[in-house]
Amino acid sequence: YRKDLVNVAKPTDAKLPSMKGVGFGTLFAPHMLYADWTAENGWSAPVIDNFKPLHVSPAASGIQYGLQCFEGMKAYRDPETNVARMFRPDRNAARLKMSSMRLTCPGFDEEEFVECLRELIKVDREWIPTDPNHSLYVRPTMVATAPSLEVGPTTSARFFIITSPVGPYYPTGFKPVKLLVSSKAHRAWPGGTGAAKIGPNYAGPIPHQIEASKMGYGQVLWLGPGGVVDEVGAMNFLMLWTNEQGERELVTAPLDGTILPGITRDSILTIAREKYKDQFKVSERRFTIDQVAKALEENRVEEMFGCGTAAIVTVVEGLRYGDKEFKVPLPPAESSVAVRMMNEIVGIQTGKIPSEWSVVV
């Protein structure tokens, strides 16, 4: 692991270009980190190398059967002190290990994950943009590399980390979206892989997202069995409402195996329970789209939003369920829970708000 890490990268004079007009996740820092695993020998020493294509067999089970998983996280740099920070990297390390083992791939030690990532970010520190709302997007990945067409556990794998300087996910600002409720297609199912961050969970919904976009909707609201609300697009979904018991409640679906255990989701729930417990209750429980529609009709919904690493928070302004269009309230910024959560998390990520969640590189 890290104590054996070697840097074999050739010198480069590449410098961070202007971020103006750069699409999200299309520009890459000049270095990457990788380590290889085999069932016979375990993990190799981690290597920092120049960013370059992977060389794997076309028969690799990661290509043939989708045995691959990944993470999404960010690093930030203070323009005045040049201090670089990661946001809750231990949680990403734990989730990658869980996703890997769900696919019978090897788990990478969580503490070593954080330390290896720290070393990579040190090398590419100057590629962390310091403009407001900019960061270094970090993509750790595990992919099975065994050259075999047999369906079964892999006997070899590669863990690697690449990074991408990014601006805000929504370049035009904090933009509300409209949702199209998907009553037929489903993102995940009980007993499946919805809780793991694996490629197929993101590939399957793409055609439905394209169709929703053609109809003028920004995201798809996914449902589970019985019409329970699942996730929105590739994000966790939260709603602030007055529930049927007359309680003011921030509610989101529980981690029952179909929902991704989002780090942003957990951060919002933790902040809400610590700072807003006197204003509303916080619940992780099942609720249905029919309950949501009824609450919208009765003006009991205060706001809805999705959350995830890329955009942090995405507020919802409308929802189509069946043939009916619903307008979702958008509270003023000063009273919006979504905006408060966004500001709190960004403050922690950038070091402006002291927190143990902000880990100095």
Coordinates of C-alpha atoms in Angstrom, one line a residue:
Y1 CA 0.0 0.0 0.0
R2 CA 1.1 3.6 0.5
K3 CA 4.4 2.9 2.2
D4 CA 5.4 1.0 -1.0
L5 CA 4.0 3.6 -3.4
V6 CA 6.2 4.5 -6.3
N7 CA 6.0 7.5 -8.7
V8 CA 7.1 6.5 -12.2
A9 CA 5.5 9.5 -14.0
K10 CA 7.6 11.3 -16.6
P11 CA 8.0 15.1 -16.0
T12 CA 5.4 17.2 -17.5
D13 CA 5.1 21.0 -18.0
A14 CA 1.3 20.8 -18.5
K15 CA -0.5 23.6 -16.6
L16 CA -4.2 24.0 -15.7
P17 CA -5.8 25.9 -18.5
S18 CA -8.6 28.4 -18.3
M19 CA -11.8 26.7 -17.1
K20 CA -14.0 28.9 -19.2
G21 CA -16.3 26.8 -21.4
V22 CA -14.8 23.5 -20.1
G23 CA -17.5 20.8 -19.9
F24 CA -17.9 18.9 -16.6
G25 CA -15.5 15.9 -16.5
T26 CA -13.9 16.5 -19.9
L27 CA -10.5 17.9 -18.7
F28 CA -8.1 15.6 -16.8
A29 CA -5.1 16.3 -14.5
P30 CA -1.8 14.9 -15.8
H31 CA -1.4 12.0 -13.3
M32 CA -3.2 8.9 -12.1
L33 CA -2.8 6.3 -9.5
Y34 CA -3.3 2.6 -9.8
A35 CA -2.7 -0.8 -8.1
D36 CA -3.3 -4.3 -9.4
W37 CA -4.7 -7.3 -7.6
T38 CA -4.6 -11.0 -8.3
A39 CA -6.2 -13.8 -6.3
E40 CA -2.7 -15.4 -6.1
N41 CA -0.6 -12.5 -5.0
G42 CA -3.0 -9.9 -3.6
W43 CA -2.3 -6.2 -4.1
S44 CA 0.7 -4.8 -5.9
A45 CA 2.4 -1.6 -4.8
P46 CA 0.4 1.5 -5.7
V47 CA 1.9 3.5 -8.7
I48 CA 1.5 7.2 -9.6
D49 CA 2.0 7.5 -13.4
N50 CA 1.1 9.9 -16.2
F51 CA -2.6 9.9 -17.2
K52 CA -2.9 7.3 -20.0
P53 CA -5.2 4.7 -21.5
L54 CA -5.7 1.4 -19.7
H55 CA -4.4 -1.8 -21.3
V56 CA -6.8 -4.7 -20.6
S57 CA -7.8 -7.8 -22.4
P58 CA -11.0 -7.5 -24.6
A59 CA -12.2 -10.6 -22.7
A60 CA -11.9 -8.8 -19.3
S61 CA -14.9 -9.5 -17.1
G62 CA -15.1 -5.8 -16.3
I63 CA -15.8 -5.2 -20.0
Q64 CA -17.8 -8.3 -20.8
Y65 CA -20.0 -8.5 -17.6
G66 CA -19.8 -5.1 -16.1
L67 CA -17.8 -6.0 -13.1
Q68 CA -16.8 -2.5 -12.3
C69 CA -17.6 0.2 -9.7
F70 CA -16.5 3.7 -8.9
E71 CA -16.7 6.7 -6.6
G72 CA -17.3 10.4 -7.1
M73 CA -15.7 12.9 -4.8
K74 CA -14.0 16.3 -4.8
A75 CA -10.9 18.1 -3.6
Y76 CA -10.7 21.9 -3.0
R77 CA -7.9 24.4 -2.8
D78 CA -7.8 27.7 -0.9
P79 CA -6.6 30.5 -3.3
E80 CA -4.9 32.4 -0.4
T81 CA -3.2 29.6 1.6
N82 CA -3.0 27.0 -1.2
V83 CA -4.3 24.4 1.3
A84 CA -6.0 21.5 -0.4
R85 CA -8.8 19.6 1.2
M86 CA -10.9 16.5 0.7
F87 CA -14.5 16.1 1.8
R88 CA -15.2 13.0 3.9
P89 CA -12.9 10.7 1.9
D90 CA -13.3 7.9 4.5
R91 CA -17.0 7.5 3.4
N92 CA -16.1 7.2 -0.2
A93 CA -13.4 4.6 0.7
A94 CA -16.0 2.5 2.6
R95 CA -18.6 2.7 -0.1
L96 CA -16.1 1.7 -2.8
K97 CA -15.1 -1.3 -0.8
M98 CA -18.8 -2.2 -0.3
S99 CA -19.5 -1.9 -4.0
S100 CA -16.4 -3.9 -5.0
M101 CA -17.3 -6.8 -2.7
R102 CA -20.9 -6.7 -4.0
L103 CA -19.4 -7.6 -7.4
T104 CA -16.9 -10.1 -5.9
C105 CA -14.0 -7.8 -6.7
P106 CA -11.4 -7.3 -4.0
G107 CA -11.8 -4.6 -1.4
F108 CA -9.1 -1.9 -1.2
D109 CA -8.2 -1.0 2.4
E110 CA -10.1 2.1 3.5
E111 CA -7.3 3.9 5.3
E112 CA -4.9 3.1 2.5
F113 CA -7.4 4.5 0.0
V114 CA -7.4 7.8 1.7
E115 CA -3.6 7.9 2.0
C116 CA -3.0 7.0 -1.6
L117 CA -5.5 9.6 -2.7
R118 CA -3.7 12.2 -0.6
E119 CA -0.4 11.4 -2.4
L120 CA -2.0 11.8 -5.8
I121 CA -3.6 15.1 -4.9
K122 CA -0.3 16.4 -3.6
V123 CA 1.2 15.7 -7.1
D124 CA -1.6 17.4 -8.9
R125 CA -2.3 20.1 -6.3
E126 CA -1.9 22.9 -8.9
W127 CA -4.7 21.3 -11.0
I128 CA -7.3 22.1 -8.3
P129 CA -9.0 25.2 -9.7
T130 CA -9.4 28.0 -7.1
D131 CA -12.2 29.9 -8.9
P132 CA -15.5 30.1 -6.9
N133 CA -17.6 26.9 -7.2
H134 CA -14.7 25.0 -8.8
S135 CA -13.0 21.9 -7.6
L136 CA -11.0 18.8 -8.6
Y137 CA -13.4 16.0 -9.3
V138 CA -12.0 12.6 -8.1
R139 CA -13.0 9.3 -9.7
P140 CA -11.7 6.2 -8.0
T141 CA -12.6 3.1 -9.9
M142 CA -12.3 -0.7 -9.5
V143 CA -12.5 -2.9 -12.6
A144 CA -12.2 -6.6 -13.0
T145 CA -9.4 -7.5 -15.5
A146 CA -9.4 -11.3 -15.6
P147 CA -9.2 -12.4 -19.3
S148 CA -12.0 -15.0 -19.2
L149 CA -15.4 -15.2 -20.7
E150 CA -16.5 -17.5 -17.8
V151 CA -19.2 -15.9 -15.7
G152 CA -17.9 -15.8 -12.1
P153 CA -15.7 -14.1 -9.6
T154 CA -12.7 -12.3 -11.1
T155 CA -9.2 -13.5 -10.4
S156 CA -7.6 -10.1 -11.1
A157 CA -8.6 -6.4 -10.9
R158 CA -7.2 -2.9 -11.2
F159 CA -7.9 -0.1 -8.8
F160 CA -7.2 3.4 -10.2
I161 CA -7.9 7.0 -9.5
I162 CA -8.1 9.8 -12.1
T163 CA -9.0 13.4 -11.4
S164 CA -10.7 16.2 -13.4
P165 CA -10.7 19.9 -12.8
V166 CA -14.4 21.0 -12.9
G167 CA -16.5 24.1 -12.6
P168 CA -20.1 24.2 -11.2
Y169 CA -22.3 21.4 -12.5
Y170 CA -24.8 24.0 -13.6
P171 CA -22.8 26.7 -15.3
T172 CA -25.7 29.2 -15.3
G173 CA -26.2 28.9 -11.6
F174 CA -28.4 27.2 -9.0
K175 CA -31.0 26.1 -11.6
P176 CA -34.3 24.4 -10.5
V177 CA -35.4 21.4 -12.6
K178 CA -38.7 19.7 -13.5
L179 CA -39.2 16.0 -12.9
L180 CA -40.9 13.3 -14.9
V181 CA -42.1 10.5 -12.8
S182 CA -41.3 7.1 -14.3
S183 CA -44.1 4.7 -13.6
K184 CA -42.8 1.9 -15.9
A185 CA -39.0 2.0 -15.9
H186 CA -37.1 1.4 -12.7
R187 CA -33.6 2.4 -11.5
A188 CA -33.3 -0.4 -9.0
W189 CA -35.3 -3.3 -7.5
P190 CA -35.4 -5.2 -4.1
G191 CA -32.5 -7.6 -3.9
G192 CA -30.6 -6.0 -6.7
T193 CA -27.6 -3.7 -6.8
G194 CA -29.2 -0.3 -6.2
A195 CA -27.1 0.4 -3.1
A196 CA -23.8 -0.2 -4.9
K197 CA -22.2 2.5 -7.1
I198 CA -21.7 0.4 -10.2
G199 CA -21.8 1.3 -13.9
P200 CA -25.0 -0.6 -14.9
N201 CA -27.0 1.4 -12.4
Y202 CA -26.1 4.5 -14.4
A203 CA -26.2 3.0 -17.9
G204 CA -29.8 1.6 -17.7
P205 CA -31.6 4.9 -17.0
I206 CA -29.9 6.8 -19.8
P207 CA -32.5 6.2 -22.5
H208 CA -35.3 7.3 -20.1
Q209 CA -33.3 10.4 -19.2
I210 CA -33.0 11.2 -22.9
E211 CA -36.7 10.8 -23.4
A212 CA -37.5 13.0 -20.4
S213 CA -35.2 15.7 -21.7
K214 CA -37.0 15.6 -25.1
M215 CA -40.2 16.3 -23.2
G216 CA -38.7 19.2 -21.3
Y217 CA -37.9 17.6 -18.0
G218 CA -34.5 17.9 -16.3
Q219 CA -34.5 14.6 -14.4
V220 CA -36.5 11.4 -13.9
L221 CA -38.1 10.6 -10.5
W222 CA -37.7 6.9 -10.1
L223 CA -40.2 4.7 -8.2
G224 CA -40.0 1.4 -6.5
P225 CA -42.6 -1.4 -5.8
G226 CA -46.0 0.0 -4.9
G227 CA -45.1 3.5 -6.2
V228 CA -42.6 4.3 -3.4
V229 CA -40.3 7.2 -4.2
D230 CA -36.8 6.0 -4.9
E231 CA -34.2 8.5 -6.3
V232 CA -34.1 11.4 -8.7
G233 CA -31.9 11.0 -11.8
A234 CA -28.5 9.8 -10.3
M235 CA -29.2 11.6 -7.0
N236 CA -30.9 11.0 -3.7
F237 CA -34.2 12.7 -3.2
L238 CA -35.4 14.7 -0.2
M239 CA -38.7 16.5 0.5
L240 CA -39.7 19.0 3.2
W241 CA -43.4 18.8 3.8
T242 CA -46.1 18.6 6.4
N243 CA -46.9 14.9 6.5
E244 CA -50.3 13.2 7.0
Q245 CA -49.8 13.4 10.8
G246 CA -49.5 17.1 10.6
E247 CA -45.7 17.1 11.4
R248 CA -43.2 19.2 9.5
E249 CA -40.8 16.6 8.2
L250 CA -37.7 16.3 6.0
V251 CA -38.1 12.9 4.5
T252 CA -36.0 10.6 2.2
A253 CA -36.1 7.0 1.2
P254 CA -34.3 4.6 3.7
L255 CA -31.1 2.6 2.9
D256 CA -32.9 -0.7 2.3
G257 CA -30.6 -2.0 -0.4
T258 CA -32.2 -0.2 -3.4
I259 CA -31.0 3.3 -2.4
L260 CA -27.4 4.5 -2.9
P261 CA -25.9 5.6 0.5
G262 CA -24.9 9.0 -0.7
I263 CA -22.3 11.0 1.2
T264 CA -24.1 14.2 0.4
R265 CA -27.3 12.6 1.6
D266 CA -25.7 11.6 4.9
S267 CA -24.2 15.0 5.3
I268 CA -27.5 16.7 4.9
L269 CA -29.3 14.4 7.2
T270 CA -26.6 14.8 9.9
I271 CA -26.7 18.6 9.6
A272 CA -30.5 18.7 9.7
R273 CA -30.6 16.5 12.8
E274 CA -28.0 18.6 14.6
K275 CA -29.0 22.1 13.6
Y276 CA -32.7 22.0 12.7
K277 CA -34.2 19.4 15.1
D278 CA -36.4 22.1 16.6
Q279 CA -37.7 23.1 13.2
F280 CA -38.7 19.8 11.7
K281 CA -38.2 16.1 12.1
V282 CA -35.9 14.1 9.9
S283 CA -37.0 10.7 8.6
E284 CA -35.6 7.9 6.5
R285 CA -38.7 6.0 5.5
R286 CA -40.8 4.9 2.6
F287 CA -43.4 7.2 1.1
T288 CA -45.3 6.9 -2.1
I289 CA -45.7 9.1 -5.2
D290 CA -49.5 9.2 -4.5
Q291 CA -48.8 10.7 -1.1
V292 CA -46.5 13.2 -2.7
A293 CA -49.2 14.1 -5.3
K294 CA -51.8 14.5 -2.6
A295 CA -49.6 16.7 -0.5
L296 CA -48.9 18.9 -3.5
E297 CA -52.6 19.3 -4.1
E298 CA -53.2 20.2 -0.5
N299 CA -50.2 22.7 -0.5
R300 CA -48.4 20.7 2.2
V301 CA -45.1 20.5 0.3
E302 CA -42.5 23.2 1.1
E303 CA -39.7 22.1 -1.2
M304 CA -38.1 19.2 -3.0
F305 CA -34.5 18.6 -4.0
G306 CA -32.0 16.1 -5.1
C307 CA -28.4 15.8 -3.7
G308 CA -25.2 14.3 -4.9
T309 CA -21.5 15.0 -5.3
A310 CA -21.6 16.6 -8.7
A311 CA -24.2 19.3 -8.2
I312 CA -24.4 19.0 -4.3
V313 CA -28.0 20.2 -4.3
T314 CA -30.5 20.4 -7.2
V315 CA -33.9 22.1 -6.3
V316 CA -37.2 21.0 -8.0
E317 CA -39.7 23.4 -9.4
G318 CA -42.2 21.0 -11.0
L319 CA -43.3 17.4 -11.3
R320 CA -45.3 15.4 -13.9
Y321 CA -47.1 12.3 -12.6
G322 CA -49.2 10.6 -15.2
D323 CA -51.1 13.3 -17.1
K324 CA -50.9 15.8 -14.3
E325 CA -48.4 18.6 -13.9
F326 CA -47.6 19.9 -10.4
K327 CA -45.9 23.1 -9.5
V328 CA -43.4 22.6 -6.6
P329 CA -42.8 25.6 -4.3
L330 CA -39.4 27.4 -4.4
P331 CA -38.9 29.1 -1.1
P332 CA -36.7 32.3 -1.0
A333 CA -33.0 31.5 -0.7
E334 CA -32.9 32.8 2.9
S335 CA -35.6 30.4 4.1
S336 CA -34.9 27.4 1.8
V337 CA -33.5 24.3 3.6
A338 CA -31.9 23.1 0.3
V339 CA -30.0 26.4 -0.1
R340 CA -28.9 26.3 3.6
M341 CA -27.6 22.8 3.2
M342 CA -25.8 23.7 0.0
N343 CA -24.1 26.7 1.7
E344 CA -23.2 24.7 4.8
I345 CA -21.7 21.8 2.8
V346 CA -19.7 24.1 0.5
G347 CA -18.5 26.0 3.5
I348 CA -17.1 22.8 5.0
Q349 CA -15.7 21.6 1.7
T350 CA -13.7 24.8 1.2
G351 CA -12.6 25.1 4.8
K352 CA -14.6 28.2 5.6
I353 CA -16.6 26.3 8.1
P354 CA -14.4 24.2 10.5
S355 CA -15.3 20.5 10.5
E356 CA -13.7 17.1 10.9
W357 CA -15.4 16.3 7.5
S358 CA -12.8 18.6 5.8
V359 CA -9.5 16.6 5.5
V360 CA -6.4 18.5 4.7
V361 CA -4.2 16.9 2.1

